[in-house]
XYZ file of C-alpha atoms in Angstrom:
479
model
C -2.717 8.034 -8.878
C -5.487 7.625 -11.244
C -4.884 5.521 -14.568
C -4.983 8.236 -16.737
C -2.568 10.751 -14.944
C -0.304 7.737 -14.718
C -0.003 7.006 -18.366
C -0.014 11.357 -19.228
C 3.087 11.158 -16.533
C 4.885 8.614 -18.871
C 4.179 10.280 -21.778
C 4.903 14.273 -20.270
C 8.360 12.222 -19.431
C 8.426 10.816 -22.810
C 8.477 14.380 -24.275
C 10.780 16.142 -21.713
C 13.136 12.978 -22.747
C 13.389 14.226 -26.011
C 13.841 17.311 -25.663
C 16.465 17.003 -23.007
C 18.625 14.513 -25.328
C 18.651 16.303 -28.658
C 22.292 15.534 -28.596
C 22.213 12.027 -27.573
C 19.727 11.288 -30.603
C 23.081 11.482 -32.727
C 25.157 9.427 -30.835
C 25.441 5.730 -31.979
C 23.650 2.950 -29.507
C 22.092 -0.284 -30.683
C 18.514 -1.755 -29.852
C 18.696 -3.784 -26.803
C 15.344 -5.765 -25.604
C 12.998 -3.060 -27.476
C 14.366 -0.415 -25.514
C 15.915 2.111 -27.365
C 19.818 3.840 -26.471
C 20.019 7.213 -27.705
C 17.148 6.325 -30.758
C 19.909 3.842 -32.089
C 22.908 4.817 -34.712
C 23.549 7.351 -37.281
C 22.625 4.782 -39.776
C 19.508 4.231 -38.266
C 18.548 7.463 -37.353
C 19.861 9.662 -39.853
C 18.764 7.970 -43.034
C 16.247 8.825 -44.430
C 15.283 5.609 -46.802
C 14.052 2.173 -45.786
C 10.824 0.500 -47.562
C 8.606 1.838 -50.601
C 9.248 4.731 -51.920
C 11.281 6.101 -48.473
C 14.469 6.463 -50.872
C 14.491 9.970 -50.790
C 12.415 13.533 -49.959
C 12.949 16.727 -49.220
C 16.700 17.629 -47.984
C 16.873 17.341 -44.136
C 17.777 20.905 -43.436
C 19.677 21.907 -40.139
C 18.692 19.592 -36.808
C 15.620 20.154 -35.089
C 15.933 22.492 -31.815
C 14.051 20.840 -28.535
C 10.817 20.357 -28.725
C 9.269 23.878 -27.565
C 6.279 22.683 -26.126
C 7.834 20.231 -23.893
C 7.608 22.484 -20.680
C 4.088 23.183 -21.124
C 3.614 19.660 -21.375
C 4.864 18.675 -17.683
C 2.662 21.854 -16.620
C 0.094 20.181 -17.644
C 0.337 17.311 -15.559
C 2.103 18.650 -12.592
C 0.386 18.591 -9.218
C -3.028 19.997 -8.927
C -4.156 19.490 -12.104
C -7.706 18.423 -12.134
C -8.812 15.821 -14.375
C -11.393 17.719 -16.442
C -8.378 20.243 -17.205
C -6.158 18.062 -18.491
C -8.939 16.726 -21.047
C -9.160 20.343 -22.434
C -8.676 20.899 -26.292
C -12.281 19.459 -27.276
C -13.141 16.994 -30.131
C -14.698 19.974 -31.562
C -11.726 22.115 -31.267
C -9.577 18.972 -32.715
C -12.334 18.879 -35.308
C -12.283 22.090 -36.350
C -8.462 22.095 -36.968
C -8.435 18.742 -39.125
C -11.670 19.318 -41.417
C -9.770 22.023 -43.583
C -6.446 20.035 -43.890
C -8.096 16.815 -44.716
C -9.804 19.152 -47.408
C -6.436 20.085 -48.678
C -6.563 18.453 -52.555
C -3.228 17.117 -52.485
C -4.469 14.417 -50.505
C -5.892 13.162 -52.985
C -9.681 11.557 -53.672
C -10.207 9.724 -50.547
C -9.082 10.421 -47.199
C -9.946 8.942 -43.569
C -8.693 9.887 -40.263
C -9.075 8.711 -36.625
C -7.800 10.138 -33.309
C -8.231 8.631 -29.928
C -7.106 9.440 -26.506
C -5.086 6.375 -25.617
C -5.696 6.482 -21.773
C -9.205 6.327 -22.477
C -10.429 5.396 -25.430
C -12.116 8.175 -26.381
C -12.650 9.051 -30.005
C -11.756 12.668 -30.445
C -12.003 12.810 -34.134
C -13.077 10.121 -37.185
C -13.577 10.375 -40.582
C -14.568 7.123 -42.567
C -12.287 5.467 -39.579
C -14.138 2.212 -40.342
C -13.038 2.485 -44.226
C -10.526 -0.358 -45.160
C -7.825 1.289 -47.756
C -4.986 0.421 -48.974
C -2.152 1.464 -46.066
C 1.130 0.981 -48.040
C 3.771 0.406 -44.988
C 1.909 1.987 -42.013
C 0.330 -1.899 -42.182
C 3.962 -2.697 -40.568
C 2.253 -1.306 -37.423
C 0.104 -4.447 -37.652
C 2.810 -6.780 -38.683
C 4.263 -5.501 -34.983
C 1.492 -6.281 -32.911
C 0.797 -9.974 -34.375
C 4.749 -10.594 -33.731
C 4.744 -9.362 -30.291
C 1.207 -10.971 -29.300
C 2.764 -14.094 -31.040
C 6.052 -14.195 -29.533
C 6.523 -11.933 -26.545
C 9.107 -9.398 -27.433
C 12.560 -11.218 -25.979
C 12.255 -14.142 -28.259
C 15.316 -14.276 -30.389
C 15.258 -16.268 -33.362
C 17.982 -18.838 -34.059
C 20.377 -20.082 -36.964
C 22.162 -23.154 -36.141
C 24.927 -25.973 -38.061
C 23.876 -29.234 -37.623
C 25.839 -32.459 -38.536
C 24.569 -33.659 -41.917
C 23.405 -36.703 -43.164
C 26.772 -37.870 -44.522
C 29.869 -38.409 -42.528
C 31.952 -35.016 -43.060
C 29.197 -33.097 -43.758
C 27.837 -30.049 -41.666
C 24.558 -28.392 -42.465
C 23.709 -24.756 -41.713
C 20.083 -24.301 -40.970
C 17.917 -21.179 -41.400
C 15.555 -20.059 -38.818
C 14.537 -16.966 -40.608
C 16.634 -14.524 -38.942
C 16.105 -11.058 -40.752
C 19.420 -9.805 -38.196
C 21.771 -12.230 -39.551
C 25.085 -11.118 -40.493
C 27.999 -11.923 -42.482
C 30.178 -9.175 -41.609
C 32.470 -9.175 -38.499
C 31.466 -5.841 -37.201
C 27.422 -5.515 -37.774
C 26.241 -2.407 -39.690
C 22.956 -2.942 -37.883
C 24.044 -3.252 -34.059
C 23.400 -6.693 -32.327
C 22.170 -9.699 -34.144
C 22.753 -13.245 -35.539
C 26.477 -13.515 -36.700
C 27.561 -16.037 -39.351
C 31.152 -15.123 -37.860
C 30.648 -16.063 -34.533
C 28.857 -19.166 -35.641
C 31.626 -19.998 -38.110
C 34.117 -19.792 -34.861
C 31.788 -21.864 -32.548
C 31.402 -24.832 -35.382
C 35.030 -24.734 -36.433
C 36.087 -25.107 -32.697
C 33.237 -28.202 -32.409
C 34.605 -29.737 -35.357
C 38.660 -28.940 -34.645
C 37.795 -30.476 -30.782
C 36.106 -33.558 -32.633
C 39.291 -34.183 -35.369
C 37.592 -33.028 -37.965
C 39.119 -30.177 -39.896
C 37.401 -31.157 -43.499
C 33.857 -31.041 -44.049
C 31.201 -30.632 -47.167
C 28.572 -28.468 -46.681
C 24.746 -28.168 -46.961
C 22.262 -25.190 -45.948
C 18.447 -25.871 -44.898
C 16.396 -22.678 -46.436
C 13.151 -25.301 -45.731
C 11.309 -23.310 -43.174
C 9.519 -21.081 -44.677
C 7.085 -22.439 -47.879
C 5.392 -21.029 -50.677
C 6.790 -18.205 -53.442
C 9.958 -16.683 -52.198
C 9.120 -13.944 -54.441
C 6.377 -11.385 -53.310
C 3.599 -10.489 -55.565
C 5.494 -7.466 -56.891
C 8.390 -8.836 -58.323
C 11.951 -8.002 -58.943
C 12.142 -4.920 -56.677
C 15.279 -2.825 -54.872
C 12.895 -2.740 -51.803
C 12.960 -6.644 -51.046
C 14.680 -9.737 -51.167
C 13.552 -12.873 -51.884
C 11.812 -14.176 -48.592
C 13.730 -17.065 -47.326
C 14.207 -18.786 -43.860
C 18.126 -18.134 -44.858
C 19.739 -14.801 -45.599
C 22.978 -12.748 -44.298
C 22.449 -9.008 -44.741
C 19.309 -9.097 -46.130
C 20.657 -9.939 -49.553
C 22.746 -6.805 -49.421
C 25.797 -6.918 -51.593
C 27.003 -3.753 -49.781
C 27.215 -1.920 -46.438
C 23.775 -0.711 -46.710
C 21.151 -1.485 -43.585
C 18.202 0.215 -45.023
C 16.627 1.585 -48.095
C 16.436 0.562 -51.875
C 19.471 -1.436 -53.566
C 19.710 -4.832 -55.942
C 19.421 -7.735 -53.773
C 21.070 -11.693 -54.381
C 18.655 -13.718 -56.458
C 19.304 -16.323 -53.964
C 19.916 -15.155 -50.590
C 20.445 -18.591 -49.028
C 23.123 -20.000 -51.481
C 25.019 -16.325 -50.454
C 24.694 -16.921 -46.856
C 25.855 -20.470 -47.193
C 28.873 -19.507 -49.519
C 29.943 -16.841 -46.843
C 29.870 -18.940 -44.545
C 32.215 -21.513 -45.879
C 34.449 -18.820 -46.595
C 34.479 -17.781 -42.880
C 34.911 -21.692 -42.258
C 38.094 -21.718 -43.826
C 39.320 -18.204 -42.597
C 38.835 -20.616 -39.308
C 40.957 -23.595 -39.986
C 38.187 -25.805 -41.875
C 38.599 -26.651 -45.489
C 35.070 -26.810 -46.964
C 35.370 -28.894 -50.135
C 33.140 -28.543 -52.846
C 29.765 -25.777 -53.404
C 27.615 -25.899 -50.687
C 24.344 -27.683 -51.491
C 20.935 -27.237 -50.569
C 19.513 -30.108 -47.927
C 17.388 -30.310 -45.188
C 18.671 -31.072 -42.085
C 17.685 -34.344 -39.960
C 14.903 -34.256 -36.993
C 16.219 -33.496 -34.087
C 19.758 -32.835 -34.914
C 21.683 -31.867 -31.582
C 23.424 -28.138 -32.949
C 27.394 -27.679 -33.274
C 26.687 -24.050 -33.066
C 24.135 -21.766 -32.530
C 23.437 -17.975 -33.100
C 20.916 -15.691 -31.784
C 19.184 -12.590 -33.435
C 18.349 -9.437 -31.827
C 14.635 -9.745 -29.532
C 11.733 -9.418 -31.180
C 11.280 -6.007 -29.877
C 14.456 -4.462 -31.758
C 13.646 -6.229 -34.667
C 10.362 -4.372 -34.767
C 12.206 -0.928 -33.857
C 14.196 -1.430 -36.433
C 11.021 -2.557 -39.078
C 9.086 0.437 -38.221
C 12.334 3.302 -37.718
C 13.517 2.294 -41.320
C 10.297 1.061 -42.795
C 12.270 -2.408 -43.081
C 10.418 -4.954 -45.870
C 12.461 -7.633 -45.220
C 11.849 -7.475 -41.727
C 8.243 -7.253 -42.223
C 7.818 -9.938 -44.193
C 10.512 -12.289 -41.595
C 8.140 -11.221 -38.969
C 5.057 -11.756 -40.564
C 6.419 -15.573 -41.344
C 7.442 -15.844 -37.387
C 4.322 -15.514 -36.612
C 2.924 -17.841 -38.887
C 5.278 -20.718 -37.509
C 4.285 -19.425 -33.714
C 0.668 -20.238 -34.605
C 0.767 -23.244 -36.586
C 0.306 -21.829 -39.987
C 2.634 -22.398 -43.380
C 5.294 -20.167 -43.144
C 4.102 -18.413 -46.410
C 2.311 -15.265 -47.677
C -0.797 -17.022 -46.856
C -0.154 -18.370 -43.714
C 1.433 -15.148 -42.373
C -2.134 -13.226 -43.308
C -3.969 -15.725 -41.202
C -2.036 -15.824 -38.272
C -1.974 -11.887 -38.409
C -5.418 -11.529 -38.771
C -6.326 -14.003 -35.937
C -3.444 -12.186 -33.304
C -5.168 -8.996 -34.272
C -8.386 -10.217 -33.283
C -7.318 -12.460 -30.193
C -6.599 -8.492 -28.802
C -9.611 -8.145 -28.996
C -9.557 -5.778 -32.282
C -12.069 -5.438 -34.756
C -10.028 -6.533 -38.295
C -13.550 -6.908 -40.476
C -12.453 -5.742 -43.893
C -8.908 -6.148 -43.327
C -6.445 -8.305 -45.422
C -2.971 -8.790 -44.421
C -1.823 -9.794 -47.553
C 2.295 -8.981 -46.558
C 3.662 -7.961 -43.819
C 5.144 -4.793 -45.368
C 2.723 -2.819 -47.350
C 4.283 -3.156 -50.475
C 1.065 -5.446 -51.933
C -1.619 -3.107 -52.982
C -3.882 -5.926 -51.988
C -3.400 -4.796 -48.161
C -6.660 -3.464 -46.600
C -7.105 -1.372 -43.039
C -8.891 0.535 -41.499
C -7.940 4.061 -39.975
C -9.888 2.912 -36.647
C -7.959 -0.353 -36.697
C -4.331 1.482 -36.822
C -5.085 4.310 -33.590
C -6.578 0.664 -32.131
C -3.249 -0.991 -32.019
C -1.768 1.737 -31.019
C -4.046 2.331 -27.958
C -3.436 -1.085 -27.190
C 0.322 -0.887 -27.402
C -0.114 2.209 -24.919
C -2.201 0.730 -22.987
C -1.673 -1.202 -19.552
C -2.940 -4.551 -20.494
C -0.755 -5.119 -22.773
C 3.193 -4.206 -22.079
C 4.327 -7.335 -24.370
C 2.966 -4.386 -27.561
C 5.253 -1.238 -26.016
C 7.920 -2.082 -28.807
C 5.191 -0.708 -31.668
C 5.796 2.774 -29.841
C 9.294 3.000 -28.961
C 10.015 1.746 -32.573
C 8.438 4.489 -34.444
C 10.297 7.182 -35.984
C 10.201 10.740 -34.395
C 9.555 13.754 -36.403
C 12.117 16.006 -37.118
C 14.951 12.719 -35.810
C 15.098 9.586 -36.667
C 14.455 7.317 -39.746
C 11.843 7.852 -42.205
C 10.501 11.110 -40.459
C 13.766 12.851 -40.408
C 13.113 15.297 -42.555
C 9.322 15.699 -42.656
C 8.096 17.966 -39.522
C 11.593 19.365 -38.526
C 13.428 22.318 -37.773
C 10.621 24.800 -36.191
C 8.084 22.602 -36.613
C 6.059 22.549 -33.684
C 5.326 18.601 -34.159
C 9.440 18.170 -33.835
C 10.219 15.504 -31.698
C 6.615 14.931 -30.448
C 5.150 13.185 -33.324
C 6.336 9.381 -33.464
C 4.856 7.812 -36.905
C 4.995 5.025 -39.310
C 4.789 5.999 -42.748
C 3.045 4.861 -46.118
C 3.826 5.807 -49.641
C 3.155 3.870 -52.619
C 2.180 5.562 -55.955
C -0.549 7.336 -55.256
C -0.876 6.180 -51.590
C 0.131 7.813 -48.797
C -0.543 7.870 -45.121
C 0.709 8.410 -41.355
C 0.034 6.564 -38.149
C 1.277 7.143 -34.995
C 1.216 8.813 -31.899
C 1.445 12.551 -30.361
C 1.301 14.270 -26.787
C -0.895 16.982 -27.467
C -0.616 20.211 -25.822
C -2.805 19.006 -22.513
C -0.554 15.868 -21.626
C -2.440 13.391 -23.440
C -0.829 10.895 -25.686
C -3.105 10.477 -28.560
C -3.132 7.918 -31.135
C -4.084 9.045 -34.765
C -3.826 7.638 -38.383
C -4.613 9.404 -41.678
C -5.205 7.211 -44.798
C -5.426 8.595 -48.503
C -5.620 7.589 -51.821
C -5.344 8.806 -55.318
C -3.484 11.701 -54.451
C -1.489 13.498 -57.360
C 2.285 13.030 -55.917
C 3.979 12.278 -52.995
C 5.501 15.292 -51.409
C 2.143 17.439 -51.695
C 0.825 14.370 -49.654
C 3.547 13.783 -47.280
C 3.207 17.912 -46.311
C -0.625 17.377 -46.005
C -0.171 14.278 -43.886
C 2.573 16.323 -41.767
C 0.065 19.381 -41.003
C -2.521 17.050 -40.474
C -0.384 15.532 -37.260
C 1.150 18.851 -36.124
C -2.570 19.571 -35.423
C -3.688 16.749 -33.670
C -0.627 17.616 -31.067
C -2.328 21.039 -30.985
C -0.091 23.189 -33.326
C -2.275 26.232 -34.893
């Protein structure tokens, strides 16, 4: 079977997938390996904040039916199709449905636009593609890619306890985990557990005679501010190589809410208290220390692969993720594990796949930094890549994106009778007078198509956010 019928195949299943499991979306299932069960749990899927400014929108409405245009879809690449039919719907037809949205004012000032065919590479539509702007969190896209190019997507990151350098004393060292837990039951589905690690390290230390200890946590890995440029903010935590529940001081697993001033001194406090809930009296407050070279672990806990952590980044528009990620890749390529460090080793992955990233700046790994720069033409680029066969280490950027009309931050936007319902898989971007919307769509021939609209100095959000959504229910062909 020719290349290109193979990968319209996986995407005409893709679609039929959806439509055939509108019930299963609900139905709670965690991320295992970047392969999604049932597009992961209610809180995942059904709320609708995570990142800048994706605290709220318009109200949900009733569920999304199945996507309508899913049978037309497998017509399209059933048997006998020739190849020159299935590449109907012409750039100039594409062309001459975008033009007038793109026009639409509430866009704002500036707007750019690419669309590619991912099997091929063909440009079907661009628009100042080559035009770095500011991307707000569709840059998490990017932050993906580097990770995964950087890492391979089953690498699990690891917290461990360490003996200290005192006798008595146990130290518990951060790997920068963004999955790590203090809760018994995870809110989040699988990750790092302080609990389980509390019970492995109070059974090494009960099966050594020790049942007293003092205890000291190692934040050290990552360098630089813990702060990012913006501040104070409900949509991040302090970035530290140490943190339970993202800083969380409640049940939330997503979206906007006060964090702890010092994440690490949390975790470490939890986790004496889940020391002694285990038989070890922890005297003292724990301390801040670094552990010694090549301390042998007590205990050790894993986070969730790479590739769920990035489903769950781009589904909720995840900052803290981001920004863990972003510093992962750093350490994988032998830069600081700073702000600084993680924009060089994201701009170099990007290029070592061969991408063009002139005029980029990676300056977080979320979007929230205004000092961000991409292109339109470098977004539908990762994406073709991800799609692409060359490169199945980068299929977690697609699987992780929302679905219109579903799950996280698109939800709401593109739902009910939309015709873009449960075709259009995005990442999202709003900051205050930013917004934008990258991702991919089957169009109406059994292509999967990559697009990504950028704008800037628009007058408010929703205006934008409808604009962006018309703009993407055309490129899958919707009048």
């Amino acid at each position: 079977m020719p290349l290109v019928k193979t990968w319209q195949l996986t995407a005409g299943a893709a679609v039929a997938g959806l439509a055939l499991s509108v019930a299963a979306v609900t139905a709670a299932g965690p991320w295992d390996s970047g392969q999604r069960k049932a597009e992961r749990d209610k809180a995942a899927s059904w709320g609708r904040t995570g990142g800048a400014d994706h605290d709220g929108g318009a109200a949900a409405g009733p569920l999304p039916q199945a996507a309508p245009s899913a049978p037309g879809v497998l017509g399209a690449v059933g048997p006998g199709v020739p190849r020159g039919q299935a590449a109907a719907a012409p750039a100039d037809a594409l062309a001459a449905r975008l033009r007038p949205l793109l026009a639409d004012p509430a866009l704002g000032t500036v707007r750019t636009a690419s669309v590619v065919d991912t099997a091929t590479g063909q440009v079907l539509y661009e628009s100042g593609a080559r035009e770095a702007m500011t991307p707000a969190s569709t840059v998490k896209i990017a932050t993906a890619a580097a990770v995964l190019a950087a890492l391979g997507p089953e690498h699990r990151i690891r917290t461990t306890v360490v003996p200290g350098a005192t006798p008595g004393q146990v130290v518990l060292v951060g790997g920068g985990d963004p999955s790590l837990t203090a809760k018994k039951k995870s809110p989040a589905g699988s990750g790092g557990s302080l609990v389980a690690l509390a019970a492995d390290a109070a059974q090494a230390l009960k099966a050594a005679g020790t049942d007293t200890v003092t205890l000291a946590y190692d934040d050290s890995l990552y360098s630089g501010p813990v702060r990012h440029p913006i501040g104070v903010n409900p949509n991040i935590a302090p970035v530290t190589a140490l943190a339970a529940d993202e800083g969380r001081p409640d049940d939330s697993t997503s979206g906007p809410v006060d964090r702890a001033d010092d994440p690490a001194g949390a975790a470490a406090r939890a986790f004496r208290t889940l020391l002694a809930e285990r038989g070890v009296k922890v005297t003292g407050e724990p301390v801040r220390a670094k552990a010694a070279a090549g301390a042998q672990p007590l205990a050790v806990t894993q986070s969730t692969p790479v590739a769920g952590l990035v489903e769950r980044m781009l589904t909720n528009s995840d900052n803290d993720i981001a920004e863990a990620l972003a510093r992962q890749t750093a350490l994988a390529s032998g830069q600081p594990a700073s702000f600084e460090g993680a924009e060089k080793a994201v701009t170099a992955r990007l290029a070592g796949l061969g991408l063009d990233t002139a005029g980029s700046r990676f300056a977080d790994g979320s979007g929230l930094s205004r000092a961000d720069k991409v292109s339109a033409g470098l977004l539908t680029g990762l994406l073709a890549k991800a799609a692409g066969p060359d490169h199945p280490e980068l299929r977690p950027v697609l699987t992780g994106l929302p679905v219109a009309g579903f799950t996280g931050t698109l939800r709401a936007r593109n739902a009910g009778s939309s015709p873009a319902a449960g075709l259009v898989r995005a990442k999202t971007g709003t900051l205050t007078g930013v917004n934008s919307l990258s991702g991919t769509v089957v169009d109406a021939t059994g292509r999967l198509l990559a697009f990504a609209f950028l704008t800037a100095n628009s007058p408010g959000p929703e205006g934008a956010e409808k604009g962006l959504d018309k703009l993407a229910a055309a490129v899958a062909g919707a009048p």
